[in-house]
PDB file of C-alpha atoms in Angstrom:
ATOM      1  CA  MET A  22      70.915 111.614 118.503  1.00 44.00           C
ATOM      2  CA  THR A  23      72.286 113.733 121.317  1.00 43.00           C
ATOM      3  CA  THR A  24      74.102 113.126 124.590  1.00 43.00           C
ATOM      4  CA  LYS A  25      73.099 114.619 127.915  1.00 42.00           C
ATOM      5  CA  ALA A  26      75.389 115.585 130.735  1.00 40.00           C
ATOM      6  CA  PRO A  27      74.510 114.256 134.183  1.00 38.00           C
ATOM      7  CA  GLY A  28      72.270 116.607 136.066  1.00 40.00           C
ATOM      8  CA  SER A  29      71.459 118.608 132.967  1.00 41.00           C
ATOM      9  CA  GLY A  30      67.813 118.845 134.001  1.00 43.00           C
ATOM     10  CA  ALA A  31      68.683 121.633 136.458  1.00 44.00           C
ATOM     11  CA  GLY A  32      69.219 124.240 133.741  1.00 43.00           C
ATOM     12  CA  PRO A  33      67.298 125.374 130.696  1.00 43.00           C
ATOM     13  CA  PRO A  34      67.054 122.868 127.843  1.00 46.00           C
ATOM     14  CA  GLU A  35      69.828 123.124 125.283  1.00 52.00           C
ATOM     15  CA  HIS A  36      68.752 124.277 121.848  1.00 59.00           C
ATOM     16  CA  PRO A  37      70.752 122.586 119.075  1.00 67.00           C
ATOM     17  CA  PRO A  38      72.900 125.091 117.169  1.00 72.00           C
ATOM     18  CA  PRO A  39      72.310 125.816 113.480  1.00 74.00           C
ATOM     19  CA  PHE A  40      73.679 122.941 111.417  1.00 83.00           C
ATOM     20  CA  ASP A  41      74.366 122.404 107.702  1.00 84.00           C
ATOM     21  CA  PRO A  42      74.089 118.667 106.887  1.00 88.00           C
ATOM     22  CA  ALA A  43      75.478 119.136 103.365  1.00 86.00           C
ATOM     23  CA  ALA A  44      78.601 120.873 104.700  1.00 85.00           C
ATOM     24  CA  ALA A  45      79.253 118.030 107.157  1.00 91.00           C
ATOM     25  CA  ARG A  46      78.838 115.442 104.413  1.00 91.00           C
ATOM     26  CA  ARG A  47      81.077 117.368 102.005  1.00 88.00           C
ATOM     27  CA  LEU A  48      83.866 117.846 104.557  1.00 87.00           C
ATOM     28  CA  ARG A  49      83.786 114.193 105.619  1.00 90.00           C
ATOM     29  CA  ARG A  50      83.982 112.943 102.042  1.00 89.00           C
ATOM     30  CA  ALA A  51      86.803 115.359 101.250  1.00 84.00           C
ATOM     31  CA  LEU A  52      88.832 113.703 104.024  1.00 86.00           C
ATOM     32  CA  GLY A  53      87.940 110.218 102.792  1.00 88.00           C
ATOM     33  CA  LEU A  54      86.359 109.285 106.121  1.00 91.00           C
ATOM     34  CA  GLY A  55      83.439 107.006 106.886  1.00 93.00           C
ATOM     35  CA  HIS A  56      80.826 107.721 109.538  1.00 95.00           C
ATOM     36  CA  ASP A  57      82.566 105.246 111.838  1.00 94.00           C
ATOM     37  CA  HIS A  58      85.886 107.087 111.461  1.00 94.00           C
ATOM     38  CA  VAL A  59      84.240 110.388 112.394  1.00 94.00           C
ATOM     39  CA  ALA A  60      82.531 108.819 115.407  1.00 94.00           C
ATOM     40  CA  TYR A  61      85.865 107.325 116.505  1.00 93.00           C
ATOM     41  CA  GLY A  62      87.591 110.695 116.174  1.00 91.00           C
ATOM     42  CA  MET A  63      84.935 112.382 118.315  1.00 92.00           C
ATOM     43  CA  ARG A  64      85.274 109.692 120.968  1.00 91.00           C
ATOM     44  CA  ALA A  65      89.081 109.578 120.972  1.00 86.00           C
ATOM     45  CA  ALA A  66      89.679 113.347 121.044  1.00 80.00           C
ATOM     46  CA  TYR A  67      86.631 114.598 122.964  1.00 85.00           C
ATOM     47  CA  GLY A  68      85.374 111.599 124.948  1.00 88.00           C
ATOM     48  CA  LEU A  69      81.922 111.698 123.338  1.00 89.00           C
ATOM     49  CA  ALA A  70      80.428 108.259 122.724  1.00 90.00           C
ATOM     50  CA  VAL A  71      78.537 109.113 119.541  1.00 93.00           C
ATOM     51  CA  PRO A  72      77.553 106.154 117.310  1.00 94.00           C
ATOM     52  CA  ALA A  73      78.274 106.238 113.600  1.00 95.00           C
ATOM     53  CA  ALA A  74      74.526 106.091 112.964  1.00 95.00           C
ATOM     54  CA  ALA A  75      74.126 109.451 114.711  1.00 95.00           C
ATOM     55  CA  VAL A  76      76.731 111.034 112.426  1.00 95.00           C
ATOM     56  CA  ALA A  77      74.811 109.655 109.436  1.00 94.00           C
ATOM     57  CA  ASP A  78      71.534 111.035 110.818  1.00 93.00           C
ATOM     58  CA  TRP A  79      73.069 114.513 111.150  1.00 93.00           C
ATOM     59  CA  GLU A  80      74.195 114.416 107.521  1.00 92.00           C
ATOM     60  CA  LYS A  81      70.708 113.353 106.415  1.00 89.00           C
ATOM     61  CA  GLY A  82      69.085 116.165 108.385  1.00 87.00           C
ATOM     62  CA  HIS A  83      67.199 113.732 110.616  1.00 87.00           C
ATOM     63  CA  ALA A  84      68.771 115.213 113.767  1.00 89.00           C
ATOM     64  CA  ARG A  85      71.127 117.991 114.839  1.00 87.00           C
ATOM     65  CA  PRO A  86      74.186 117.746 117.095  1.00 91.00           C
ATOM     66  CA  THR A  87      74.312 119.552 120.403  1.00 87.00           C
ATOM     67  CA  ARG A  88      76.839 122.326 120.944  1.00 81.00           C
ATOM     68  CA  HIS A  89      79.407 119.909 122.444  1.00 87.00           C
ATOM     69  CA  GLU A  90      78.806 117.400 119.668  1.00 91.00           C
ATOM     70  CA  LEU A  91      79.190 120.129 117.057  1.00 89.00           C
ATOM     71  CA  ASP A  92      82.547 121.177 118.527  1.00 87.00           C
ATOM     72  CA  ALA A  93      83.714 117.546 118.552  1.00 90.00           C
ATOM     73  CA  LEU A  94      82.455 116.957 115.013  1.00 93.00           C
ATOM     74  CA  ALA A  95      84.346 120.033 113.792  1.00 88.00           C
ATOM     75  CA  GLY A  96      87.495 118.687 115.431  1.00 87.00           C
ATOM     76  CA  ALA A  97      87.072 115.298 113.780  1.00 90.00           C
ATOM     77  CA  LEU A  98      86.543 116.984 110.387  1.00 90.00           C
ATOM     78  CA  TRP A  99      89.434 119.444 110.831  1.00 88.00           C
ATOM     79  CA  CYS A 100      87.259 122.523 110.425  1.00 84.00           C
ATOM     80  CA  ARG A 101      85.704 125.315 112.499  1.00 77.00           C
ATOM     81  CA  PRO A 102      82.288 124.794 114.135  1.00 79.00           C
ATOM     82  CA  ALA A 103      81.112 127.770 112.058  1.00 71.00           C
ATOM     83  CA  ASP A 104      81.912 125.789 108.884  1.00 77.00           C
ATOM     84  CA  LEU A 105      79.205 123.324 109.903  1.00 83.00           C
ATOM     85  CA  MET A 106      76.577 125.903 110.833  1.00 76.00           C
ATOM     86  CA  GLY A 107      75.659 127.158 107.366  1.00 65.00           C
ATOM     87  CA  SER A 108      75.436 130.751 106.232  1.00 53.00           C
ATOM     88  CA  SER A 109      71.925 131.611 107.435  1.00 46.00           C
ATOM     89  CA  THR A 110      72.909 132.118 111.068  1.00 61.00           C
ATOM     90  CA  SER A 111      72.062 135.106 113.247  1.00 76.00           C
ATOM     91  CA  LEU A 112      72.889 136.431 116.671  1.00 83.00           C
ATOM     92  CA  HIS A 113      69.489 135.176 117.779  1.00 83.00           C
ATOM     93  CA  ALA A 114      70.228 131.667 116.462  1.00 77.00           C
ATOM     94  CA  HIS A 115      73.648 131.574 118.138  1.00 80.00           C
ATOM     95  CA  ARG A 116      72.212 132.740 121.460  1.00 83.00           C
ATOM     96  CA  ARG A 117      69.416 130.163 121.315  1.00 76.00           C
ATOM     97  CA  ALA A 118      71.953 127.488 120.407  1.00 71.00           C
ATOM     98  CA  HIS A 119      73.563 128.045 123.810  1.00 75.00           C
ATOM     99  CA  GLY A 120      70.206 128.203 125.608  1.00 78.00           C
ATOM    100  CA  LEU A 121      71.023 131.690 126.900  1.00 86.00           C
ATOM    101  CA  PRO A 122      68.263 134.145 127.852  1.00 92.00           C
ATOM    102  CA  LEU A 123      68.563 137.539 126.203  1.00 94.00           C
ATOM    103  CA  ASP A 124      68.823 139.340 129.538  1.00 95.00           C
ATOM    104  CA  ASP A 125      71.732 137.124 130.606  1.00 95.00           C
ATOM    105  CA  VAL A 126      73.674 137.846 127.408  1.00 95.00           C
ATOM    106  CA  ALA A 127      73.038 141.572 127.698  1.00 95.00           C
ATOM    107  CA  ARG A 128      74.147 141.584 131.328  1.00 95.00           C
ATOM    108  CA  HIS A 129      77.272 139.557 130.549  1.00 95.00           C
ATOM    109  CA  ILE A 130      78.468 141.971 127.850  1.00 95.00           C
ATOM    110  CA  GLY A 131      77.367 145.105 129.752  1.00 96.00           C
ATOM    111  CA  MET A 132      74.582 146.217 127.439  1.00 96.00           C
ATOM    112  CA  ASP A 133      70.996 147.273 127.980  1.00 95.00           C
ATOM    113  CA  PRO A 134      68.691 144.340 127.016  1.00 95.00           C
ATOM    114  CA  ALA A 135      66.613 146.518 124.692  1.00 95.00           C
ATOM    115  CA  THR A 136      69.768 147.637 122.875  1.00 94.00           C
ATOM    116  CA  TYR A 137      70.979 144.069 122.475  1.00 94.00           C
ATOM    117  CA  LEU A 138      67.548 143.001 121.226  1.00 92.00           C
ATOM    118  CA  SER A 139      67.788 145.709 118.584  1.00 90.00           C
ATOM    119  CA  ALA A 140      71.163 144.285 117.489  1.00 88.00           C
ATOM    120  CA  GLU A 141      69.616 140.836 117.052  1.00 86.00           C
ATOM    121  CA  ARG A 142      66.722 142.227 115.033  1.00 85.00           C
ATOM    122  CA  THR A 143      68.590 144.662 112.785  1.00 82.00           C
ATOM    123  CA  GLY A 144      72.073 143.133 112.423  1.00 76.00           C
ATOM    124  CA  ARG A 145      73.614 146.495 113.316  1.00 81.00           C
ATOM    125  CA  TRP A 146      76.021 146.588 116.232  1.00 84.00           C
ATOM    126  CA  PRO A 147      75.368 149.501 118.618  1.00 88.00           C
ATOM    127  CA  GLY A 148      77.936 148.489 121.206  1.00 88.00           C
ATOM    128  CA  THR A 149      81.640 149.012 121.864  1.00 87.00           C
ATOM    129  CA  GLU A 150      84.571 146.878 120.755  1.00 80.00           C
ATOM    130  CA  SER A 151      84.949 145.423 124.244  1.00 86.00           C
ATOM    131  CA  GLN A 152      81.277 144.438 124.289  1.00 91.00           C
ATOM    132  CA  ALA A 153      81.686 142.768 120.895  1.00 87.00           C
ATOM    133  CA  THR A 154      84.725 140.869 122.199  1.00 85.00           C
ATOM    134  CA  ARG A 155      82.799 139.623 125.240  1.00 91.00           C
ATOM    135  CA  LEU A 156      79.918 138.572 122.983  1.00 91.00           C
ATOM    136  CA  ALA A 157      82.268 136.649 120.676  1.00 87.00           C
ATOM    137  CA  TYR A 158      83.747 134.807 123.656  1.00 88.00           C
ATOM    138  CA  LEU A 159      80.336 134.028 125.137  1.00 90.00           C
ATOM    139  CA  LEU A 160      78.859 132.710 121.866  1.00 86.00           C
ATOM    140  CA  ARG A 161      82.150 131.238 120.550  1.00 82.00           C
ATOM    141  CA  LEU A 162      81.989 133.346 117.404  1.00 83.00           C
ATOM    142  CA  PRO A 163      84.975 133.325 115.013  1.00 81.00           C
ATOM    143  CA  LEU A 164      85.962 136.820 113.905  1.00 86.00           C
ATOM    144  CA  PRO A 165      84.416 136.572 110.385  1.00 86.00           C
ATOM    145  CA  ASP A 166      81.107 135.482 111.910  1.00 81.00           C
ATOM    146  CA  LEU A 167      81.234 138.200 114.560  1.00 84.00           C
ATOM    147  CA  LEU A 168      81.729 140.918 111.947  1.00 86.00           C
ATOM    148  CA  ASP A 169      79.002 139.461 109.758  1.00 82.00           C
ATOM    149  CA  LEU A 170      76.460 139.093 112.551  1.00 77.00           C
ATOM    150  CA  THR A 171      77.107 142.583 113.919  1.00 80.00           C
ATOM    151  CA  GLY A 172      76.754 144.254 110.524  1.00 79.00           C
ATOM    152  CA  ARG A 173      80.425 145.112 109.970  1.00 85.00           C
ATOM    153  CA  SER A 174      81.245 142.788 107.072  1.00 88.00           C
ATOM    154  CA  GLU A 175      79.985 145.162 104.389  1.00 89.00           C
ATOM    155  CA  PRO A 176      81.984 148.189 105.666  1.00 93.00           C
ATOM    156  CA  LEU A 177      85.019 145.897 105.773  1.00 95.00           C
ATOM    157  CA  ALA A 178      84.357 144.710 102.206  1.00 94.00           C
ATOM    158  CA  ARG A 179      84.171 148.333 101.022  1.00 95.00           C
ATOM    159  CA  HIS A 180      87.609 149.061 102.455  1.00 97.00           C
ATOM    160  CA  LEU A 181      88.975 145.880 100.880  1.00 97.00           C
ATOM    161  CA  ARG A 182      87.598 146.852  97.466  1.00 96.00           C
ATOM    162  CA  ASP A 183      89.215 150.273  97.826  1.00 97.00           C
ATOM    163  CA  ALA A 184      92.511 148.612  98.769  1.00 97.00           C
ATOM    164  CA  ALA A 185      92.362 146.446  95.656  1.00 96.00           C
ATOM    165  CA  THR A 186      91.290 149.122  93.190  1.00 95.00           C
ATOM    166  CA  THR A 187      93.166 152.221  94.423  1.00 96.00           C
ATOM    167  CA  ARG A 188      95.899 152.356  97.102  1.00 96.00           C
ATOM    168  CA  TRP A 189      95.985 149.786  99.877  1.00 97.00           C
ATOM    169  CA  GLN A 190      98.029 151.766 102.430  1.00 97.00           C
ATOM    170  CA  PRO A 191      95.220 154.184 103.479  1.00 97.00           C
ATOM    171  CA  GLN A 192      92.955 151.197 104.194  1.00 97.00           C
ATOM    172  CA  VAL A 193      95.189 149.615 106.831  1.00 97.00           C
ATOM    173  CA  ARG A 194      93.951 151.793 109.701  1.00 96.00           C
ATOM    174  CA  PRO A 195      90.175 151.455 109.062  1.00 96.00           C
ATOM    175  CA  VAL A 196      90.510 147.697 108.464  1.00 97.00           C
ATOM    176  CA  ALA A 197      92.494 147.352 111.695  1.00 95.00           C
ATOM    177  CA  ARG A 198      89.824 149.347 113.505  1.00 92.00           C
ATOM    178  CA  LEU A 199      87.093 146.998 112.242  1.00 90.00           C
ATOM    179  CA  THR A 200      88.927 143.710 112.791  1.00 91.00           C
ATOM    180  CA  ARG A 201      91.202 144.561 115.755  1.00 87.00           C
ATOM    181  CA  LEU A 202      93.922 142.475 114.086  1.00 92.00           C
ATOM    182  CA  PRO A 203      97.690 143.188 114.144  1.00 93.00           C
ATOM    183  CA  ARG A 204      98.943 145.632 111.538  1.00 95.00           C
ATOM    184  CA  ARG A 205     101.624 143.446 109.921  1.00 95.00           C
ATOM    185  CA  PRO A 206      99.379 140.587 108.647  1.00 95.00           C
ATOM    186  CA  LEU A 207      96.789 143.167 107.554  1.00 97.00           C
ATOM    187  CA  GLU A 208      99.393 144.993 105.475  1.00 97.00           C
ATOM    188  CA  ARG A 209     100.430 141.745 103.780  1.00 96.00           C
ATOM    189  CA  ALA A 210      96.819 140.788 103.027  1.00 97.00           C
ATOM    190  CA  LEU A 211      95.846 144.215 101.678  1.00 97.00           C
ATOM    191  CA  SER A 212      98.937 144.509  99.508  1.00 97.00           C
ATOM    192  CA  THR A 213      98.234 141.053  98.067  1.00 97.00           C
ATOM    193  CA  LEU A 214      94.648 142.027  97.251  1.00 96.00           C
ATOM    194  CA  HIS A 215      95.953 145.104  95.465  1.00 96.00           C
ATOM    195  CA  GLU A 216      98.558 143.142  93.500  1.00 96.00           C
ATOM    196  CA  GLU A 217      96.080 140.441  92.473  1.00 94.00           C
ATOM    197  CA  TYR A 218      93.501 142.943  91.256  1.00 94.00           C
ATOM    198  CA  GLN A 219      96.024 145.103  89.415  1.00 92.00           C
ATOM    199  CA  THR A 220      97.353 141.996  87.667  1.00 90.00           C
ATOM    200  CA  ARG A 221      93.839 141.319  86.426  1.00 87.00           C
ATOM    201  CA  ILE A 222      93.496 144.952  85.321  1.00 86.00           C
ATOM    202  CA  ALA A 223      96.683 144.644  83.273  1.00 84.00           C
ATOM    203  CA  ALA A 224      95.416 141.444  81.658  1.00 78.00           C
ATOM    204  CA  ALA A 225      92.130 143.123  80.715  1.00 73.00           C
ATOM    205  CA  ARG A 226      93.970 146.075  79.160  1.00 72.00           C
ATOM    206  CA  ASN A 227      96.185 143.745  77.172  1.00 66.00           C
ATOM    207  CA  TRP A 228      93.093 142.218  75.586  1.00 55.00           C
ATOM    208  CA  ASP A 229      92.006 145.686  74.472  1.00 51.00           C
ATOM    209  CA  GLU A 230      95.338 146.236  72.719  1.00 47.00           C
ATOM    210  CA  VAL A 231      95.199 143.001  70.724  1.00 42.00           C
ATOM    211  CA  PRO A 232      93.766 143.329  67.166  1.00 43.00           C
ATOM    212  CA  ALA A 233      90.258 141.954  66.921  1.00 44.00           C
ATOM    213  CA  TRP A 234      91.257 139.279  64.399  1.00 36.00           C
ATOM    214  CA  GLU A 235      93.852 137.819  66.797  1.00 40.00           C
ATOM    215  CA  SER A 236      91.569 137.165  69.749  1.00 45.00           C
ATOM    216  CA  ALA A 237      88.167 135.663  70.391  1.00 42.00           C
ATOM    217  CA  PRO A 238      85.422 138.307  70.754  1.00 41.00           C
ATOM    218  CA  GLU A 239      84.540 137.124  74.243  1.00 44.00           C
ATOM    219  CA  SER A 240      88.092 137.427  75.669  1.00 48.00           C
ATOM    220  CA  ALA A 241      87.825 141.075  76.762  1.00 50.00           C
ATOM    221  CA  SER A 242      84.387 140.561  78.289  1.00 52.00           C
ATOM    222  CA  GLU A 243      85.644 137.520  80.193  1.00 52.00           C
ATOM    223  CA  SER A 244      88.499 139.616  81.623  1.00 58.00           C
ATOM    224  CA  ALA A 245      86.053 142.331  82.715  1.00 61.00           C
ATOM    225  CA  SER A 246      83.785 139.698  84.258  1.00 66.00           C
ATOM    226  CA  GLY A 247      86.773 138.324  86.170  1.00 74.00           C
ATOM    227  CA  LEU A 248      87.437 141.761  87.674  1.00 82.00           C
ATOM    228  CA  THR A 249      83.847 142.030  88.872  1.00 85.00           C
ATOM    229  CA  THR A 250      83.915 138.515  90.305  1.00 85.00           C
ATOM    230  CA  TYR A 251      87.168 139.214  92.138  1.00 89.00           C
ATOM    231  CA  LEU A 252      85.713 142.279  93.847  1.00 91.00           C
ATOM    232  CA  GLN A 253      82.568 140.348  94.776  1.00 87.00           C
ATOM    233  CA  GLN A 254      84.717 137.675  96.434  1.00 88.00           C
ATOM    234  CA  VAL A 255      87.214 140.050  98.039  1.00 92.00           C
ATOM    235  CA  LEU A 256      86.002 139.419 101.606  1.00 91.00           C
ATOM    236  CA  PRO A 257      86.430 135.605 101.617  1.00 89.00           C
ATOM    237  CA  ARG A 258      89.755 136.090  99.797  1.00 92.00           C
ATOM    238  CA  PHE A 259      90.862 138.435 102.606  1.00 95.00           C
ATOM    239  CA  TRP A 260      90.087 135.829 105.289  1.00 92.00           C
ATOM    240  CA  GLU A 261      91.862 133.176 103.219  1.00 89.00           C
ATOM    241  CA  LEU A 262      95.002 135.323 103.023  1.00 92.00           C
ATOM    242  CA  LEU A 263      94.954 135.868 106.773  1.00 90.00           C
ATOM    243  CA  ARG A 264      94.582 132.132 107.457  1.00 83.00           C
ATOM    244  CA  ASN A 265      97.518 131.405 105.181  1.00 75.00           C
TER     245      ASN A 265
END
């Protein structure tokens, strides 16, 4: 179920944004809320008269919220709208979610339409930092989503892995260049990644020094597996450190 603003027929029809029903259900249950509580929160904080049955339909995948409903739902569930949009989003999906023609987006961020179309198709960002900032504002993209959708998450992850496994100080400048975040919180996050990984390295080495008859055969392999897993999850850990 969706709500329409008065006079909305004058513009292009709104395309519902990407939506993850399972994420909405999981977040609601984690807060101990019923559908009626969520509907009340959306009405009290955002003035949207959404019935509890509509919230239930979204969670069942029978319908999708509009952009305004998604923002209100995220507020009621104490999360970001991106947390409710799933992981299979794209620049194309975000643009369609706002009902924006490609030419309008390209003009707004100061980019040739053909170049912007290439960015949507390839996931590689050919533009400048200022163009990326304007795009994030236009499509309401959180920084992690912006980097992911413009193909910069993997370069960032490489620098984070280097910070964890070697020296973190040389990675501050390239990470700052990719994220455009202040230096001080970046230094804290990178140093923490390094400390956490090196602690795991020390634990793995300690297993190697223990006589075989004093430890289970799988202990060393579990430590090595933990190192690999840590590096695979270094990007979400980085965002978690920055949020904290």
